[in-house]
Amino acid sequence: MIFNSDSHFEIGNGHTYCQDYAVHGSLGDYRWGIVCDGCSGSPYTDVGARLIARKADAIIRGHIMRDNHAALDLCLEGNIQLFLDSIMLDICGIGCKNIVKSLSLPDTSLDTTLWVVLCKKIVNDNGEEKYCFYVVGYGDGQVIIQDYSLDISISYVSYQSGAPFYPTYYFNPEREKLYTTNCGTSCKHGLLIYKENKVIQTEQDEFYRIPFFTVLKDVRSVTVASDGFRTYGLKPEQQEDCLRWASTRLVDFKSYEGVFVQRRMKALARKDAKETIGHFDDIAAASVLVVEAEP
Amino acid sequence: MPKMMGKDANQIQGTVNGFEFSGTPVSKLGASEYTIVNILTDLSGSVGGWERKLEDCIKTIVGACRKSPRADNLLMRLGGFNTDTWEVHGFVELMKINPGDYDNKFSADGGTALLDALLNVVETTGEYAKELNDKDIFCNAVLFVITDGDENSSTIATIGSGGNPVKCGQNKIASAIDKVRKAEILESVKTVLIGIGDPSTSEGKRLQGLLQDLKDGANIDEFVMIGNIGKGTLAKLAGFVSQSVSSSSQALNTGGPSKPINPASVTPIDLDSV
C-alpha cells in the first residue's frame, strides 16, 4: 500500500502575501496534514499561520517520537479529542503567544484557523492493515473525503457572519465576548455528498465553541482544505458549483508518490485554467492517502 | 550493448516510428516538475579511439548537472547512434545515475544515421513527456544530438523518401517537433544539434554547411560547431551541454524559453576532474 501525506498552498489573486499555510508529516505508522488560514483582517497572520501549523506539527511529531501512544492511540476516540484539545492549549494559549511576543508581533497575528488530519496504520492480530483517520478543525474550512469508489463527500464549517471563531479567542475572554456580540453563537457544520449525479446536503447549527471532529475508516484519502477553494471564479458557462468543481479536481490525484498534492494543485492552476478565472483567496490543502501500489 | 540502470528505467515502450525507449515509471517519480534531458551521441567509426573520452565527457556533464540547484528535477536519457540508434539508459532521475556505470560502455563503429538520431530524441521525449503530463508532472525539455559527420545511414526517418531521403528526413523531424509543441505537454522544448569539427578547415566548413542545412530544414532550434574532436573540445562540449541544461531547468515555470548559451563563452570542464 502507498500510505503518504503531502500539502501545498498558493496565494490568491486578491492577496499581496499568502496567509494560508500547510504542512504535512510522516513518522512510523502515522501520517498527518495541517492547514492554517490566517485572518485577512488581522496583521501578520501570515506569520501566525506558519507558527501555529509548525507548532502543531512539532507537537504531533514529539508525541510519536516519545512513543506516547496513550495520547495517540486512535482507537480510543475520547483520548484523541483530549489530545487535540491539549494541542490547542499549547499552540494558541501559551506556546505561540510567547513566540509572537518575542517577535514584537500582536496576539492577533495568531488569528488563524487550524485543521488537522491524522491517520494511523493499525495492524490487527491477523496481520491485516487498517487505517484510521481523525480530523479536527478549528474555525472555518472543509474536509474532502474520497472513498475507494472515488465518490467524494465534503464536510465543512462555515459562519454566516463570514467571521470564523478563531481558536485564539478561546484564551481571550474579552475578544470572545466581542465575537459573540457581533457574530452570534452558532456556526454551520455541513455535509455534502456527491454520488453519481446526486448531491445530498445536510447542515446543522453548532455551538461556536465546538470544533469540527470526525473519525473515518475505509476511505481512500482525506484532505483538509482552507475555505479559499470556494473562491474559484468559474466562467459563466460552467454550471458546476464552485466548491464541488474545486474539490473534485483537488483530490483527483494522478500519482501518489512524493509531492502528490503539490502536483495536483499546480496542475489545477495550469490545466483547468481555461475553466476558471483563478481563486481570489489563498488556498491551502493537506492530504493523507492510502492506495494500492501500482504493479 | 547492455542497458544501464535498468532497475529504475524499467518501463519499456516504443514511439510511433518504432524507436524503443525506457523510463522510470512515472508513478515512481516524486517531484512536481522536471527538465527532461535527452542526449544521443555519435558512435560511428569516425569517433573510433575517442570512446573513453566521450564517456568521460558524459560523466563530466552528469557531474556538472548534479551541482545545479535544480539537480533533483532533472531526468536524463542517454543514447548512441551509428548505423542504428540505441539507448545507453532510459529516462532516469539525474541524481540516481552512477557516472561510473558509463565506463567502457561506448564502442564506435558503422555509419551515421543522423536523421534517425534526431527523430529518436524528439519522439521518445514527446512520448515520455505525455506520460508525465498525464500524471500532473510539469516539464520542459532540452534535446542534444552530437555528431562529427553528416547523415549517411538513416533508415527510419527516410522511409517513403522517394528521391530525396535527406529532405524527407528533415521534414519528418520538423513535423515531429511541431507535433510535440502543439500537444502542449511541455512548457518548452529546445533541440540542439552539436557538430564536432573545425569550421576553419575545409572538411569542417563542409560539415558546418551540411549541418546548417539540416538545422534549417528540420527546424532545429540551435546548431553549434564545437571544434575538432579532442580533449579540449570534449571539455568545451561538457561545459556547453551542462550550462544549456542548467539554463533550461532554471527556465522551467517561467513560461518562457531558456537562455541560449554562447559556445564561445562557455567554460570548458576538465574531463580529468571527473
GROMACS .gro file of N, CA and C in nm, chain A residues 15-81:
model
  201
   15HIS      N    1  -0.462   3.878  -0.313
   15HIS     CA    2  -0.377   3.897  -0.195
   15HIS      C    3  -0.237   3.939  -0.233
   16THR      N    4  -0.174   4.012  -0.142
   16THR     CA    5  -0.037   4.057  -0.165
   16THR      C    6   0.062   3.956  -0.109
   17TYR      N    7   0.026   3.893   0.002
   17TYR     CA    8   0.109   3.785   0.056
   17TYR      C    9   0.016   3.676   0.107
   18CYS      N   10   0.069   3.557   0.111
   18CYS     CA   11  -0.016   3.441   0.137
   18CYS      C   12  -0.034   3.420   0.286
   19GLN      N   13  -0.158   3.420   0.329
   19GLN     CA   14  -0.188   3.400   0.470
   19GLN      C   15  -0.234   3.258   0.500
   20ASP      N   16  -0.231   3.173   0.399
   20ASP     CA   17  -0.259   3.031   0.420
   20ASP      C   18  -0.127   2.958   0.432
   21TYR      N   19  -0.129   2.850   0.506
   21TYR     CA   20  -0.007   2.768   0.518
   21TYR      C   21  -0.048   2.624   0.540
   22ALA      N   22   0.034   2.533   0.492
   22ALA     CA   23   0.006   2.390   0.510
   22ALA      C   24   0.136   2.315   0.530
   23VAL      N   25   0.132   2.217   0.618
   23VAL     CA   26   0.247   2.128   0.638
   23VAL      C   27   0.195   1.985   0.645
   24HIS      N   28   0.285   1.890   0.634
   24HIS     CA   29   0.246   1.750   0.646
   24HIS      C   30   0.360   1.674   0.710
   25GLY      N   31   0.331   1.555   0.756
   25GLY     CA   32   0.435   1.479   0.823
   25GLY      C   33   0.415   1.330   0.805
   26SER      N   34   0.524   1.259   0.831
   26SER     CA   35   0.523   1.115   0.815
   26SER      C   36   0.623   1.058   0.914
   27LEU      N   37   0.577   0.970   1.003
   27LEU     CA   38   0.668   0.913   1.103
   27LEU      C   39   0.608   0.782   1.151
   28GLY      N   40   0.682   0.675   1.133
   28GLY     CA   41   0.633   0.545   1.179
   28GLY      C   42   0.500   0.511   1.113
   29ASP      N   43   0.403   0.476   1.195
   29ASP     CA   44   0.272   0.436   1.144
   29ASP      C   45   0.177   0.553   1.127
   30TYR      N   46   0.228   0.676   1.139
   30TYR     CA   47   0.143   0.795   1.134
   30TYR      C   48   0.173   0.880   1.011
   31ARG      N   49   0.066   0.937   0.957
   31ARG     CA   50   0.078   1.040   0.854
   31ARG      C   51  -0.019   1.151   0.894
   32TRP      N   52   0.020   1.273   0.867
   32TRP     CA   53  -0.069   1.381   0.905
   32TRP      C   54  -0.053   1.501   0.813
   33GLY      N   55  -0.156   1.586   0.814
   33GLY     CA   56  -0.153   1.710   0.737
   33GLY      C   57  -0.220   1.820   0.817
   34ILE      N   58  -0.170   1.940   0.801
   34ILE     CA   59  -0.219   2.053   0.880
   34ILE      C   60  -0.238   2.173   0.788
   35VAL      N   61  -0.351   2.241   0.803
   35VAL     CA   62  -0.378   2.362   0.724
   35VAL      C   63  -0.415   2.475   0.819
   36CYS      N   64  -0.357   2.591   0.797
   36CYS     CA   65  -0.394   2.711   0.873
   36CYS      C   66  -0.429   2.823   0.776
   37ASP      N   67  -0.535   2.895   0.808
   37ASP     CA   68  -0.580   3.005   0.721
   37ASP      C   69  -0.586   3.130   0.808
   38GLY      N   70  -0.495   3.223   0.783
   38GLY     CA   71  -0.488   3.343   0.866
   38GLY      C   72  -0.598   3.443   0.832
   39CYS      N   73  -0.642   3.513   0.932
   39CYS     CA   74  -0.747   3.612   0.913
   39CYS      C   75  -0.695   3.727   0.826
   40SER      N   76  -0.765   3.755   0.719
   40SER     CA   77  -0.716   3.859   0.628
   40SER      C   78  -0.729   3.999   0.689
   41GLY      N   79  -0.813   4.010   0.794
   41GLY     CA   80  -0.833   4.141   0.856
   41GLY      C   81  -0.735   4.171   0.968
   42SER      N   82  -0.656   4.072   1.009
   42SER     CA   83  -0.559   4.094   1.117
   42SER      C   84  -0.418   4.095   1.060
   43PRO      N   85  -0.334   4.185   1.110
   43PRO     CA   86  -0.199   4.192   1.050
   43PRO      C   87  -0.111   4.075   1.093
   44TYR      N   88  -0.017   4.043   1.010
   44TYR     CA   89   0.088   3.943   1.038
   44TYR      C   90   0.034   3.801   1.057
   45THR      N   91  -0.086   3.774   1.009
   45THR     CA   92  -0.137   3.638   1.024
   45THR      C   93  -0.069   3.541   0.929
   46ASP      N   94   0.008   3.593   0.833
   46ASP     CA   95   0.090   3.501   0.752
   46ASP      C   96   0.196   3.437   0.841
   47VAL      N   97   0.250   3.516   0.932
   47VAL     CA   98   0.347   3.462   1.029
   47VAL      C   99   0.275   3.369   1.126
   48GLY      N  100   0.160   3.414   1.176
   48GLY     CA  101   0.084   3.335   1.272
   48GLY      C  102   0.044   3.199   1.217
   49ALA      N  103   0.000   3.197   1.091
   49ALA     CA  104  -0.043   3.071   1.030
   49ALA      C  105   0.075   2.973   1.026
   50ARG      N  106   0.193   3.024   0.993
   50ARG     CA  107   0.310   2.937   0.988
   50ARG      C  108   0.349   2.887   1.126
   51LEU      N  109   0.344   2.977   1.223
   51LEU     CA  110   0.382   2.938   1.360
   51LEU      C  111   0.290   2.829   1.413
   52ILE      N  112   0.161   2.851   1.396
   52ILE     CA  113   0.064   2.756   1.452
   52ILE      C  114   0.074   2.622   1.382
   53ALA      N  115   0.088   2.623   1.250
   53ALA     CA  116   0.100   2.497   1.177
   53ALA      C  117   0.226   2.422   1.219
   54ARG      N  118   0.336   2.493   1.230
   54ARG     CA  119   0.464   2.430   1.267
   54ARG      C  120   0.461   2.380   1.411
   55LYS      N  121   0.392   2.454   1.497
   55LYS     CA  122   0.384   2.412   1.636
   55LYS      C  123   0.301   2.285   1.646
   56ALA      N  124   0.189   2.281   1.575
   56ALA     CA  125   0.105   2.162   1.576
   56ALA      C  126   0.183   2.042   1.522
   57ASP      N  127   0.259   2.065   1.417
   57ASP     CA  128   0.340   1.958   1.358
   57ASP      C  129   0.443   1.907   1.459
   58ALA      N  130   0.507   2.000   1.531
   58ALA     CA  131   0.610   1.962   1.628
   58ALA      C  132   0.550   1.882   1.743
   59ILE      N  133   0.431   1.922   1.785
   59ILE     CA  134   0.366   1.852   1.896
   59ILE      C  135   0.330   1.709   1.855
   60ILE      N  136   0.272   1.694   1.737
   60ILE     CA  137   0.237   1.559   1.689
   60ILE      C  138   0.363   1.474   1.678
   61ARG      N  139   0.463   1.530   1.620
   61ARG     CA  140   0.588   1.459   1.599
   61ARG      C  141   0.650   1.419   1.732
   62GLY      N  142   0.645   1.513   1.827
   62GLY     CA  143   0.703   1.486   1.959
   62GLY      C  144   0.633   1.370   2.028
   63HIS      N  145   0.501   1.367   2.019
   63HIS     CA  146   0.426   1.257   2.083
   63HIS      C  147   0.463   1.123   2.021
   64ILE      N  148   0.476   1.120   1.889
   64ILE     CA  149   0.509   0.994   1.822
   64ILE      C  150   0.649   0.950   1.861
   65MET      N  151   0.742   1.047   1.861
   65MET     CA  152   0.881   1.011   1.892
   65MET      C  153   0.898   0.968   2.037
   66ARG      N  154   0.815   1.025   2.124
   66ARG     CA  155   0.823   0.984   2.264
   66ARG      C  156   0.744   0.855   2.286
   67ASP      N  157   0.695   0.801   2.178
   67ASP     CA  158   0.618   0.677   2.184
   67ASP      C  159   0.498   0.693   2.276
   68ASN      N  160   0.439   0.814   2.265
   68ASN     CA  161   0.330   0.846   2.357
   68ASN      C  162   0.199   0.794   2.300
   69HIS      N  163   0.191   0.662   2.291
   69HIS     CA  164   0.075   0.605   2.225
   69HIS      C  165  -0.052   0.616   2.306
   70ALA      N  166  -0.037   0.639   2.433
   70ALA     CA  167  -0.158   0.657   2.513
   70ALA      C  168  -0.232   0.780   2.462
   71ALA      N  169  -0.157   0.884   2.431
   71ALA     CA  170  -0.220   1.004   2.381
   71ALA      C  171  -0.259   0.989   2.234
   72LEU      N  172  -0.183   0.910   2.162
   72LEU     CA  173  -0.208   0.898   2.018
   72LEU      C  174  -0.281   0.770   1.982
   73ASP      N  175  -0.329   0.700   2.077
   73ASP     CA  176  -0.400   0.576   2.048
   73ASP      C  177  -0.535   0.611   1.986
   74LEU      N  178  -0.539   0.598   1.856
   74LEU     CA  179  -0.656   0.649   1.786
   74LEU      C  180  -0.777   0.558   1.801
   75CYS      N  181  -0.756   0.446   1.864
   75CYS     CA  182  -0.872   0.359   1.885
   75CYS      C  183  -0.963   0.413   1.994
   76LEU      N  184  -0.906   0.493   2.082
   76LEU     CA  185  -0.986   0.548   2.192
   76LEU      C  186  -1.020   0.692   2.156
   77GLU      N  187  -1.134   0.710   2.100
   77GLU     CA  188  -1.167   0.841   2.043
   77GLU      C  189  -1.173   0.951   2.146
   78GLY      N  190  -1.211   0.917   2.262
   78GLY     CA  191  -1.217   1.019   2.366
   78GLY      C  192  -1.080   1.077   2.393
   79ASN      N  193  -0.979   0.988   2.389
   79ASN     CA  194  -0.843   1.034   2.414
   79ASN      C  195  -0.794   1.128   2.306
   80ILE      N  196  -0.829   1.098   2.181
   80ILE     CA  197  -0.774   1.181   2.073
   80ILE      C  198  -0.834   1.320   2.081
   81GLN      N  199  -0.960   1.327   2.121
   81GLN     CA  200  -1.022   1.459   2.134
   81GLN      C  201  -0.947   1.539   2.239
   0.00000   0.00000   0.00000
